[in-house]
Short mmCIF file of C-alpha atoms and ligand atoms in Angstrom, two decimals:
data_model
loop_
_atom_site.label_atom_id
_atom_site.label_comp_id
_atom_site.label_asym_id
_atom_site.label_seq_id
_atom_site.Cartn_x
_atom_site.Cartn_y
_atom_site.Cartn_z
CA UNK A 682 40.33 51.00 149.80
CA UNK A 683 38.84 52.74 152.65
CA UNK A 684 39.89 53.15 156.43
CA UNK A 685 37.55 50.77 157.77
CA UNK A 686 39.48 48.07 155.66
CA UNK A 687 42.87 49.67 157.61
CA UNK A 688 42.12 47.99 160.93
CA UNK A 689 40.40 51.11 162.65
CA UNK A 690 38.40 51.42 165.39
CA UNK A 691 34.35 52.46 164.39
CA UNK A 692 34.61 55.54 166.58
CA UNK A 693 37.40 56.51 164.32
CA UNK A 694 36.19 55.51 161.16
CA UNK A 695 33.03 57.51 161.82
CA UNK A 696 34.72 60.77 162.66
CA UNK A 697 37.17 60.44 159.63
CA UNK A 698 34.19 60.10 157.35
CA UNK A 699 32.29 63.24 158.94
CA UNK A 700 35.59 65.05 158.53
CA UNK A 701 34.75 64.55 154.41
CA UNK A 702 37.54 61.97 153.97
CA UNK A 703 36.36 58.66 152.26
CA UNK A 704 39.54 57.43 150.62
CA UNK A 705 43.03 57.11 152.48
CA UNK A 706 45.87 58.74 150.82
CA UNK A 707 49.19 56.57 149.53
CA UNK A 708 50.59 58.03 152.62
CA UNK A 709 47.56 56.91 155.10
CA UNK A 710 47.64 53.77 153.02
CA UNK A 711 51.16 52.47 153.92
CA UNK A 712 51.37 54.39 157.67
CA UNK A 713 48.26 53.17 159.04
CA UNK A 714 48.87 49.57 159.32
CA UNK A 715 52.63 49.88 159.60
CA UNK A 716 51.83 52.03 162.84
CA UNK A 717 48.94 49.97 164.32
CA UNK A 718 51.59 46.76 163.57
CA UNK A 719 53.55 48.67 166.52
CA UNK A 720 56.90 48.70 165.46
CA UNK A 721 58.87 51.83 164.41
CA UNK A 722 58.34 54.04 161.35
CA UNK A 723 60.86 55.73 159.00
CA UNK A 724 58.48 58.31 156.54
CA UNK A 725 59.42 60.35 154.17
CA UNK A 726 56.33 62.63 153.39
CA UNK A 727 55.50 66.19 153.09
CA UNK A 728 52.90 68.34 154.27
CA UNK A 729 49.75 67.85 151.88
CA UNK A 730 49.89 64.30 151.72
CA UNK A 731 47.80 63.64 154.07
CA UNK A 732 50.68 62.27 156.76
CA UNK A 733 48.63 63.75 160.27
CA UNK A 734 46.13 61.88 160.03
CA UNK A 735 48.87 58.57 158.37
CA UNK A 736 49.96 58.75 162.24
CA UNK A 737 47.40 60.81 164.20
CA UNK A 738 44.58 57.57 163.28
CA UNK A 739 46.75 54.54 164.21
CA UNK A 740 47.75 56.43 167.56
CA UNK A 741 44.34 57.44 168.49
CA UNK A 742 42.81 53.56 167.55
CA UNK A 743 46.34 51.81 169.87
CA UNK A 744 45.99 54.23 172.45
CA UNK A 745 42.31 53.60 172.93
CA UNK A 746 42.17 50.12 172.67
CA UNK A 747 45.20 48.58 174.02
CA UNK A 748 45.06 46.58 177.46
CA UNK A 749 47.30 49.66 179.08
CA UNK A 750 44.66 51.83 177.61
CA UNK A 751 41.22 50.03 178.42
CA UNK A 752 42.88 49.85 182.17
CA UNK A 753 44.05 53.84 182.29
CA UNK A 754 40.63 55.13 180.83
CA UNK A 755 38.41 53.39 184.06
CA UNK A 756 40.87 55.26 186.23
CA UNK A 757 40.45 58.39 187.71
CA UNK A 758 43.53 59.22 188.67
CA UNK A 759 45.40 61.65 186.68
CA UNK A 760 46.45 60.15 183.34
CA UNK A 761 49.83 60.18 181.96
CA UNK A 762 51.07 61.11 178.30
CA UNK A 763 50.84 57.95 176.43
CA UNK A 764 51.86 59.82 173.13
CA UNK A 765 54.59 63.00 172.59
CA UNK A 766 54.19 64.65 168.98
CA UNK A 767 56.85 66.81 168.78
CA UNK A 768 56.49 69.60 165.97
CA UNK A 769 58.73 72.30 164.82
CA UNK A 770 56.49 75.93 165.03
CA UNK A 771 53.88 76.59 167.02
CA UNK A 772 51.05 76.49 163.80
CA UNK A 773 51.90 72.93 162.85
CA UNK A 774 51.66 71.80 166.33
CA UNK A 775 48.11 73.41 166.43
CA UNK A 776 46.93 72.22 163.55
CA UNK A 777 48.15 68.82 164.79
CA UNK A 778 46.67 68.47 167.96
CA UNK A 779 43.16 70.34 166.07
CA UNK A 780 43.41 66.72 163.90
CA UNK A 781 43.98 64.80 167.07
CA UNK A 782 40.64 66.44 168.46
CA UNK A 783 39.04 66.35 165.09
CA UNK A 784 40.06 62.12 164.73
CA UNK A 785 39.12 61.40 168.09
CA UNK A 786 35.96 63.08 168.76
CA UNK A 787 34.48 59.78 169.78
CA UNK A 788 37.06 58.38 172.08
CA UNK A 789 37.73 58.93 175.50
CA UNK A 790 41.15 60.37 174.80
CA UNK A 791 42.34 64.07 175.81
CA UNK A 792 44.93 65.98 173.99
CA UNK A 793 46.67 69.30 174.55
CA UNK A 794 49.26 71.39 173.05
CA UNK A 795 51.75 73.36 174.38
CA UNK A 796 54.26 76.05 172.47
CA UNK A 797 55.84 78.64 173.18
CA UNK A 798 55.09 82.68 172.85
CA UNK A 799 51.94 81.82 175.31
CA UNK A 800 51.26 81.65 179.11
CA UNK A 801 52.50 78.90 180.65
CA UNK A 802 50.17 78.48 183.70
CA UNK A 803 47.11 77.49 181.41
CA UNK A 804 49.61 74.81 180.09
CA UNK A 805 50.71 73.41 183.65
CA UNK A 806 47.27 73.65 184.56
CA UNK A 807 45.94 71.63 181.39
CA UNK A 808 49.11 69.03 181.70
CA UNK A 809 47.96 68.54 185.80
CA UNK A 810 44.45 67.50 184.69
CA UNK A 811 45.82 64.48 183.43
CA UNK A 812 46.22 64.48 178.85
CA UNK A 813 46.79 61.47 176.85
CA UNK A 814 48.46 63.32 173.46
CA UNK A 815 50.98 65.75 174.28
CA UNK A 816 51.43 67.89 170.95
CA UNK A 817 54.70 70.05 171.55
CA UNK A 818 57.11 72.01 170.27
CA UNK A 819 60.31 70.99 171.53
CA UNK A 820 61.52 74.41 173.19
CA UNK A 821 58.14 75.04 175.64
CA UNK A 822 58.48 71.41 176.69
CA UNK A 823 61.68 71.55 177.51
CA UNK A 824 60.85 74.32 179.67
CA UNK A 825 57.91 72.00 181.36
CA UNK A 826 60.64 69.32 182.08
CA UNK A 827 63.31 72.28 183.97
CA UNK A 828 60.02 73.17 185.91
CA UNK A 829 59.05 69.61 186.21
CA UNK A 830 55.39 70.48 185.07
CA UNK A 831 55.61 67.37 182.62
CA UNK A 832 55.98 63.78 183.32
CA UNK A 833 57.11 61.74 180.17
CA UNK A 834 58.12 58.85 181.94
CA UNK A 835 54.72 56.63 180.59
CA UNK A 836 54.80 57.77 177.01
CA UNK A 837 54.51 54.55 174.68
CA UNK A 838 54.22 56.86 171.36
CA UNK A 839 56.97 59.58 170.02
CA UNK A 840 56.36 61.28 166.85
CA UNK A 841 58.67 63.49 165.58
CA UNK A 842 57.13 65.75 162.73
CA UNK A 843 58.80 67.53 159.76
CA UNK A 844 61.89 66.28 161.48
CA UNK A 845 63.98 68.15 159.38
CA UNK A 846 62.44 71.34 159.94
CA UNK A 847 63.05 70.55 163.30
CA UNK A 848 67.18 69.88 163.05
CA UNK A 849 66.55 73.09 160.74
CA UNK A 850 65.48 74.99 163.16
CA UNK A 851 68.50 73.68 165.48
CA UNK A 852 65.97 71.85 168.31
CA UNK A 853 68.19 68.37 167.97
CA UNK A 854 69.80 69.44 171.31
CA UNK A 855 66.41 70.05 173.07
CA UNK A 856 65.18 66.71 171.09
CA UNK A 857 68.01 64.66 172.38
CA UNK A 858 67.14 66.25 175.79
CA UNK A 859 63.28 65.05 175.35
CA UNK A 860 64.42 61.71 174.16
CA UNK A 861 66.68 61.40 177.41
CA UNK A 862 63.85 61.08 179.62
CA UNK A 863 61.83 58.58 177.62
CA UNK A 864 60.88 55.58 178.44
CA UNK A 865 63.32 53.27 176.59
CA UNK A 866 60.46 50.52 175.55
CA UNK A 867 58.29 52.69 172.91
CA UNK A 868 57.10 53.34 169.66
CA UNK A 869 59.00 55.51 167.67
CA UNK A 870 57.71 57.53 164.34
CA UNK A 871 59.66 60.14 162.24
CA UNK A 872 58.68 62.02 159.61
CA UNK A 873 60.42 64.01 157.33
CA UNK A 874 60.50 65.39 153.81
CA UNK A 875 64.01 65.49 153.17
CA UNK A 876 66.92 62.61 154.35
CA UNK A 877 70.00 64.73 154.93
CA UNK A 878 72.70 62.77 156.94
CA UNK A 879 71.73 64.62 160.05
CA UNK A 880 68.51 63.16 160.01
CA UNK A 881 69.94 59.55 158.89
CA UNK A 882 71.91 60.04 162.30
CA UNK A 883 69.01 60.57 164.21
CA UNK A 884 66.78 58.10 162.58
CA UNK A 885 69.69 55.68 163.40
CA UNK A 886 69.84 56.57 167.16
CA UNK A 887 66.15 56.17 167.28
CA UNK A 888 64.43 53.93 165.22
CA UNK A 889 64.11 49.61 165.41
CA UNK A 890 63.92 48.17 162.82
CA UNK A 891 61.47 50.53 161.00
CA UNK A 892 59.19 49.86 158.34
CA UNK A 893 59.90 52.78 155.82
CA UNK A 894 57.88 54.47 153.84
CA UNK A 895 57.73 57.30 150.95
CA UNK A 896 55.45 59.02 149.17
CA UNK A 897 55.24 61.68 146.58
CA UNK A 898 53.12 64.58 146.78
CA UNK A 899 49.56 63.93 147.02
CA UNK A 900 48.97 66.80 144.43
CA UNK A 901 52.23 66.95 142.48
CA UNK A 902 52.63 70.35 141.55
CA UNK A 903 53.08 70.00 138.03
CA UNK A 904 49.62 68.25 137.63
CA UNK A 905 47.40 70.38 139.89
CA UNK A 906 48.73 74.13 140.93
CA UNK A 907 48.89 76.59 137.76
CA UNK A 908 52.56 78.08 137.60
CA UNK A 909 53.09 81.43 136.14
CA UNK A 910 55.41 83.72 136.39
CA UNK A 911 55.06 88.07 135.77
CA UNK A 912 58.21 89.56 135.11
CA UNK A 913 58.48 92.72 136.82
CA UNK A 914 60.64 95.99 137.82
CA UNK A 915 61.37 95.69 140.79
CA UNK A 916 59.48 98.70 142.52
CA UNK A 917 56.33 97.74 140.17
CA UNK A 918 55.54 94.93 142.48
CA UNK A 919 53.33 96.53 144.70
CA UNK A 920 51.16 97.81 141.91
CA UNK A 921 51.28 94.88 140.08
CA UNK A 922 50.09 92.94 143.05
CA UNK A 923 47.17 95.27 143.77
CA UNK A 924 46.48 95.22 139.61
CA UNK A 925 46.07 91.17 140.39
CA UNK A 926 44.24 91.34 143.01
CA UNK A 927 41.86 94.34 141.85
CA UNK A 928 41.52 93.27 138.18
CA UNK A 929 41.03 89.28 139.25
CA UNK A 930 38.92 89.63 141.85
CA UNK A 931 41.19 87.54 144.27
CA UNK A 932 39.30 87.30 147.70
CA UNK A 933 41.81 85.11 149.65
CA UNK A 934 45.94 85.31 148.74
CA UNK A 935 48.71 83.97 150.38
CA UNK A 936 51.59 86.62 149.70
CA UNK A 937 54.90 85.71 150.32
CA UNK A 938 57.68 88.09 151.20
CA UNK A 939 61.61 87.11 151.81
CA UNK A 940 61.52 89.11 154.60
CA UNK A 941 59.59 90.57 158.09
CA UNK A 942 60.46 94.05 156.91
CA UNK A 943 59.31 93.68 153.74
CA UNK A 944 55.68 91.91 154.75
CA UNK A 945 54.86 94.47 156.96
CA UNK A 946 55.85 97.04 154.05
CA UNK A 947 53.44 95.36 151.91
CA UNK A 948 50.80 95.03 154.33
CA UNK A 949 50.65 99.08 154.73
CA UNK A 950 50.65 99.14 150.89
CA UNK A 951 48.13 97.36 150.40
CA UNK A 952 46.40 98.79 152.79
CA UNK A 953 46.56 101.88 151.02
CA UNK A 954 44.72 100.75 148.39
CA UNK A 955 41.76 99.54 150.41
CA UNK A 956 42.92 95.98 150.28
CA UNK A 957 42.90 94.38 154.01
CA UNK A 958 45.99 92.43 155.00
CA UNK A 959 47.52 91.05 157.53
CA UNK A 960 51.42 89.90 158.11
CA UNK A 961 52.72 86.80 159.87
CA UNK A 962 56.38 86.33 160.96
CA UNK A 963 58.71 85.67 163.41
CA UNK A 964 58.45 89.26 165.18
CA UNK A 965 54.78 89.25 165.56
CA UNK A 966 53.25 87.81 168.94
CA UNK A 967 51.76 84.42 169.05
CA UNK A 968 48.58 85.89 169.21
CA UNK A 969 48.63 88.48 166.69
CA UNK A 970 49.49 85.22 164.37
CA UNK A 971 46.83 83.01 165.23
CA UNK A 972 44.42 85.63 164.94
CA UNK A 973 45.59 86.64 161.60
CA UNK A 974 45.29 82.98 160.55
CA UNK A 975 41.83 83.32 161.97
CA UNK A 976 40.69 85.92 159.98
CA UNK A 977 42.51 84.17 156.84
CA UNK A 978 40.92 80.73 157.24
CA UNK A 979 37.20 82.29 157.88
CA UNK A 980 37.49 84.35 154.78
CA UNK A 981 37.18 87.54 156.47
CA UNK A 982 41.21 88.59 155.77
CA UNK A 983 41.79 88.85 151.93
CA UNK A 984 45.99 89.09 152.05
CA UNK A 985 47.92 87.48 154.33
CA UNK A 986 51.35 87.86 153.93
CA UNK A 987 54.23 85.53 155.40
CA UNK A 988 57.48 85.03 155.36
CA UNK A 989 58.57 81.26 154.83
CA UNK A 990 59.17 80.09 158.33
CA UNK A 991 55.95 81.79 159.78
CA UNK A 992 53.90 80.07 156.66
CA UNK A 993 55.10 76.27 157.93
CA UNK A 994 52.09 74.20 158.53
CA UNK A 995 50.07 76.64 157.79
CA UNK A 996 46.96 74.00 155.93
CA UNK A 997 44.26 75.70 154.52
CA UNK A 998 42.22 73.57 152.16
CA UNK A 999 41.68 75.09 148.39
CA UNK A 1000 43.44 78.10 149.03
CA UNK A 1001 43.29 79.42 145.79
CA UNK A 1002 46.05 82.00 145.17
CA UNK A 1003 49.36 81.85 146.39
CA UNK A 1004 51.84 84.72 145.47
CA UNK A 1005 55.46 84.81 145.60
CA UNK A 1006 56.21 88.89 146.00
CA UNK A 1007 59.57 87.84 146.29
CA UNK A 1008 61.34 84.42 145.52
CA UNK A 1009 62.27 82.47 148.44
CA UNK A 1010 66.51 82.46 148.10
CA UNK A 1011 66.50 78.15 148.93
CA UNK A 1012 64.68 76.71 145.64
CA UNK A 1013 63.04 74.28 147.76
CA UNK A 1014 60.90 77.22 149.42
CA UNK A 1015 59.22 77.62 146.48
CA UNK A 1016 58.13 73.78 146.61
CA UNK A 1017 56.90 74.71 150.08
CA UNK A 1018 55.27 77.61 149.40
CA UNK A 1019 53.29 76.61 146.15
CA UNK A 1020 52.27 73.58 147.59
CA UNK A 1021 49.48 75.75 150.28
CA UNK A 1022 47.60 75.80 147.21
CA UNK A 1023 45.94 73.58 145.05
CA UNK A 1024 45.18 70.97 148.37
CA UNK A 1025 42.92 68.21 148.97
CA UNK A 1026 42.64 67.25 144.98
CA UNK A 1027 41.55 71.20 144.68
CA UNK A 1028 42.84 73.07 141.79
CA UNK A 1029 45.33 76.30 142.86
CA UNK A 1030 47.28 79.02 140.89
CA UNK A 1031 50.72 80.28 142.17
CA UNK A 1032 52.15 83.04 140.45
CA UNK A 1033 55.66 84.94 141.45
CA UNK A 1034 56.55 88.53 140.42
CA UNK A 1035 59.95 88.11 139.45
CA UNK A 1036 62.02 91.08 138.59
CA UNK A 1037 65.60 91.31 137.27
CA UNK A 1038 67.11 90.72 141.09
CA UNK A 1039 66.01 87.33 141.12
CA UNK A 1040 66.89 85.73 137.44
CA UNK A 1041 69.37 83.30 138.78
CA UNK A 1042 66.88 82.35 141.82
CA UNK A 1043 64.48 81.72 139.55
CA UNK A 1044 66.60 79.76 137.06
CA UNK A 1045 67.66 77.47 140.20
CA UNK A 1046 63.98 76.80 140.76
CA UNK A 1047 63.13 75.85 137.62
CA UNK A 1048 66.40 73.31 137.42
CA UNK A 1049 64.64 72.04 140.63
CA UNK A 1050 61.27 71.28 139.91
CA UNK A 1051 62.56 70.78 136.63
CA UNK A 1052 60.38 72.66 134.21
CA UNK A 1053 60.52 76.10 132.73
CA UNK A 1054 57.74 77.79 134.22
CA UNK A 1055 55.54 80.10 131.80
CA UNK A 1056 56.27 84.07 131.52
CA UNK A 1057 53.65 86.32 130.58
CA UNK A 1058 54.24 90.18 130.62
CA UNK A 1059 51.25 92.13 132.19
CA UNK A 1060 49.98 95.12 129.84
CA UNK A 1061 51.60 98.30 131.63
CA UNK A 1062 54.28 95.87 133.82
CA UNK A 1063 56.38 95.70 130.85
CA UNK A 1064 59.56 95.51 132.86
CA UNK A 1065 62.59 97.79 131.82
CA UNK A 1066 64.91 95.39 129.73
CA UNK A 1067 67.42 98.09 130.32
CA UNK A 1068 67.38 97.30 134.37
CA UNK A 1069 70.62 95.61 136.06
CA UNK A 1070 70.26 93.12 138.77
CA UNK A 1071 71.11 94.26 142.11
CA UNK A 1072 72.27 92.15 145.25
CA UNK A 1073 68.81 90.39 147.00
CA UNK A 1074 68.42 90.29 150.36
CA UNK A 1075 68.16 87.61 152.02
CA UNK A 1076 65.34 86.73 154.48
CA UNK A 1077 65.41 88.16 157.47
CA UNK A 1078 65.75 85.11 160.27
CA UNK A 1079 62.59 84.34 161.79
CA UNK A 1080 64.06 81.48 163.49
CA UNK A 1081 67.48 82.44 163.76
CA UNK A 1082 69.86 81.72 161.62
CA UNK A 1083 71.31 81.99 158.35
CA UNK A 1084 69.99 80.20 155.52
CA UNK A 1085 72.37 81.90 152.61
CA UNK A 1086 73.54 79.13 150.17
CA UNK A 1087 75.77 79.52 147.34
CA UNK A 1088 73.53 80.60 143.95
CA UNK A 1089 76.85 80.26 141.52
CA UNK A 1090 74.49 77.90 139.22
CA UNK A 1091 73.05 75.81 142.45
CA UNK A 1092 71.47 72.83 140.20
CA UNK A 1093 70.27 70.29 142.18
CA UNK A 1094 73.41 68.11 141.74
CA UNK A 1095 75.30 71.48 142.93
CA UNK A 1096 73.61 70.95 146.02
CA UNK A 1097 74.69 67.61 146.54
CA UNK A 1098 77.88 68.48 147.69
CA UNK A 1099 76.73 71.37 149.22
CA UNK A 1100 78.81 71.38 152.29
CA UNK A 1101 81.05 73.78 150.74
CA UNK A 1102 78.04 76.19 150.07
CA UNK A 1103 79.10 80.15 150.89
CA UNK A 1104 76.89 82.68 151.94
CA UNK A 1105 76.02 84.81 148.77
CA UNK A 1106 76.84 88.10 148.47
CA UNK A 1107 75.50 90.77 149.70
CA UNK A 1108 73.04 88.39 152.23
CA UNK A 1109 72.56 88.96 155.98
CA UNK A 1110 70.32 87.45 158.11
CA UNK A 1111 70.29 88.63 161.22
CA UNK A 1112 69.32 85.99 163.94
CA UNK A 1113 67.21 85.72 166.65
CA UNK A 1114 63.53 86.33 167.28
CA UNK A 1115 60.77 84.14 165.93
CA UNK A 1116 59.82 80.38 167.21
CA UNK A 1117 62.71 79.78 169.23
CA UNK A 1118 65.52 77.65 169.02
CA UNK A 1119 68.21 79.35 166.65
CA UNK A 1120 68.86 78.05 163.32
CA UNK A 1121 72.26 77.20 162.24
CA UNK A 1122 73.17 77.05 158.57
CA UNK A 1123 71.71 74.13 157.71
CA UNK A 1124 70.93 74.66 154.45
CA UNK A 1125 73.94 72.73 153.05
CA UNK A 1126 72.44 69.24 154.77
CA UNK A 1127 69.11 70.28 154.25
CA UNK A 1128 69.82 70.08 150.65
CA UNK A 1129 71.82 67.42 150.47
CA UNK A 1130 68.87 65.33 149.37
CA UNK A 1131 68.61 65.58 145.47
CA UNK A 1132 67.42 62.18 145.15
CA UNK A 1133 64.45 63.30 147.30
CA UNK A 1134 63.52 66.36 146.46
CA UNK A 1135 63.37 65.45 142.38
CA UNK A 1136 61.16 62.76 144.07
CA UNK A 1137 58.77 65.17 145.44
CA UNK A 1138 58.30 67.18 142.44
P1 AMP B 2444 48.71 66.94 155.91
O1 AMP B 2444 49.71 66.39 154.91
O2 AMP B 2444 48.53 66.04 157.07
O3 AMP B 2444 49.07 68.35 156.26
O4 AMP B 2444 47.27 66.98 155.17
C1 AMP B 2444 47.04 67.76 154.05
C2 AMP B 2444 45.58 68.02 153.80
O5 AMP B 2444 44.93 66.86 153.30
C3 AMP B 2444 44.79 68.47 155.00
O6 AMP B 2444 43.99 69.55 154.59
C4 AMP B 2444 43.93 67.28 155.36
O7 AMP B 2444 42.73 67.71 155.96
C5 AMP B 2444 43.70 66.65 154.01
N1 AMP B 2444 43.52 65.18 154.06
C6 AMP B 2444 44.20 64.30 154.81
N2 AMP B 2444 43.78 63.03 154.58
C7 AMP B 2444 42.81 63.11 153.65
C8 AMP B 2444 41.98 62.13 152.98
N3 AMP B 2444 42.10 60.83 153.21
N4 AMP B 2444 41.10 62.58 152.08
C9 AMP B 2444 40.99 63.92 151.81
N5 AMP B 2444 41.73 64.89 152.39
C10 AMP B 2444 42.63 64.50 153.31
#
């Protein structure tokens, strides 16, 4: 099957196949025509399956060929936002509108984005000139509507993207605000990985009569990323990680830390040892991120370290080593975080120094993804099978928020009826700070999606 079979323009066909891509992926497959059909969409997909350009290519081909379209595009006037993408952080909605650009190189279409953490002037200035795409993230436009430097009153197009990050992340009261000034006559999209009832509640509100679609993984992780795990004491992880890095001759890692305190801790280390790195969280400016990201992408930063929220839509293609320094505390994390790697049918190793702290995180992980993941002691690591565990803690919140979930044997079907989940002992996470919006604890409804998440795997 290929996209020109989809129902796509030329113009976009062409730029999809300079972009490298020749076959559509499951999720592409089922979104395209579903989308271009015009009615609404239900999808459950992750990041790495290929679901930007599943929406980004059916929006680009109906906004640039529809009557309304073929009329707006021979008129100079100012032209209004036909299509609102609404993302949860700042990188995804980036990397978003980047595809938009990328997609629709040979239409007439313009696109912007606008987050938070930046100027706002360039943004009023860019949204006066008149933009087709609006890529978002819900806090900074909300601020364009107070200042009424947006008009959404002609958008035909909403996407909502990683829609449960974004209830995560506690933006449903800005979304419900962005939906309020909608048009009521539109297209609506929503994508999410996980179906918690909060996000049944807003599909609900939302959606027609949507198709729905799900895919797995387009690289399951079993089949393509290289699991290992190096049991470790728990101050020999800094070592350890520069013995990786030295000894394997790793020249572009993806380190991830539970916490902002403990990245930039890691990023002097490392440092120490002549090894250049660079952190990204929730307490570093928007621009100190995107240049780090930079730097990481071009090849010319060899560690970048991240705590969970920062690393969100981060997408770089055959990224070969991803490290967990510490194990994320929500098993699902770990799905998250492994699955940077190994993209784009590339091959990928993730490895996570585990040390006696995080047994019973790790054992919750492995119930998860539902394989025992393979030990092997490094040769002067040997970990200290004398050491006792001592209380973890917890991330520190880049978004706000508390994430804490009980551990006492947190199975999968545990976390089902994980409303009555209790923070675990010992955990704090301090809130504020990071991409805005604070983050209640969510965790309970974000995991109450078994079904899906074995479905993932
Ligand atoms: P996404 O799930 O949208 O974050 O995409 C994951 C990765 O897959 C990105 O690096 C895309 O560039 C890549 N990708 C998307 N569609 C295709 C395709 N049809 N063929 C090859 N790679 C693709």
């Amino acid at each position: 099957m290929s996209f020109s079979k989809l129902g796509l323009s030329d113009a976009i066909v062409r730029a999809v196949t300079e972009f490298g891509y020749t076959v559509p992926t499951p999720i592409q497959l089922q979104a395209i025509p579903a989308v271009l059909g015009g009615g609404d969409l239900l999808a459950g997909a992750q990041t790495g399956t290929g679901k930007t350009a599943g929406f980004t290519l059916p929006i680009l081909h109906r906004l640039s060929t529809d009557a309304n379209g073929a009329a707006l595009l021979n008129n100079t006037a100012a032209r209004p936002i036909r299509a609102l993408i609404l993302t949860p952080t700042r990188e995804l909605a980036a990397q978003v509108e980047e595809s938009v650009r990328i997609y629709g190189k040979y239409l007439k279409l313009n696109s912007a984005v606008i987050f938070g953490g930046v100027g706002i002037n360039p943004q009023i200035k860019q949204l006066k000139q008149g933009v087709d795409i609006l890529v978002a993230t819900p806090g900074r436009l909300l601020d364009h509507m107070q200042q009424g430097t947006v008009n959404l009153s002609k958008v035909e197009i909403l996407i909502l993207d990683e829609a449960d990050r974004m209830l995560d992340m506690g933006f449903i009261r800005d979304i419900r605000k962005i939906l309020a000034v909608l048009p009521k006559k539109r297209q609506n999209l929503l994508f999410s990985a996980t179906f918690s009832e909060e996000i049944k509640t807003l599909a609900d509100g939302l959606l027609n009569a949507p198709a729905m679609i799900e895919v797995a993984r387009r690289n399951s992780t079993v089949e393509v990323i290289a699991q290992k795990i190096h049991p470790v004491d728990r101050d020999k992880k800094h070592p350890m990680l520069t013995h990786l890095i030295k000894t394997n001759d790793w020249s572009q890692v993806l380190v991830f830390t539970r916490t902002k305190h403990g990245a930039n801790k890691l990023v002097e280390q490392l440092g120490g040892d002549g090894i250049g790195a660079l952190a990204i969280h929730g307490n570093k400016s928007q621009s100190a991120r995107t240049r780090a990201l930079a730097e990481f992408k071009d090849g010319s930063l060899q560690v970048l370290v991240a705590t969970d929220i920062a690393a969100r839509g981060i997408d770089i293609d055959q990224l070969p080593h991803v490290v967990n320094y510490d194990l994320p505390n929500i098993p699902e994390d770990y799905v998250h975080r492994i699955g940077r790697t190994g993209r784009a049918g590339a091959t990928g190793e993730a490895v996570s120094l585990v040390c006696v702290d995080e047994h019973e995180m790790l054992r919750d992980i492995e119930k998860l993804i539902k394989q025992s993941l393979p030990k092997q002691v490094i040769a002067g690591f040997e970990p200290d099978p004398s050491a006792r565990a001592q209380p973890v803690q917890l991330r520190s919140g880049n978004g706000g928020g508390n994430r804490n979930h009980s551990r006492g044997g947190g199975t999968v079907v545990k976390v089902k009826t994980a409303q009555t989940a209790k923070p675990r002992s010992g955990g704090s996470a301090p809130s504020g700070g990071g991409f805005g919006g604070s983050r209640p604890a969510t965790t309970a409804r974000r995991l109450g999606a078994p079904k899906r998440q074995a479905f993932f795997i």
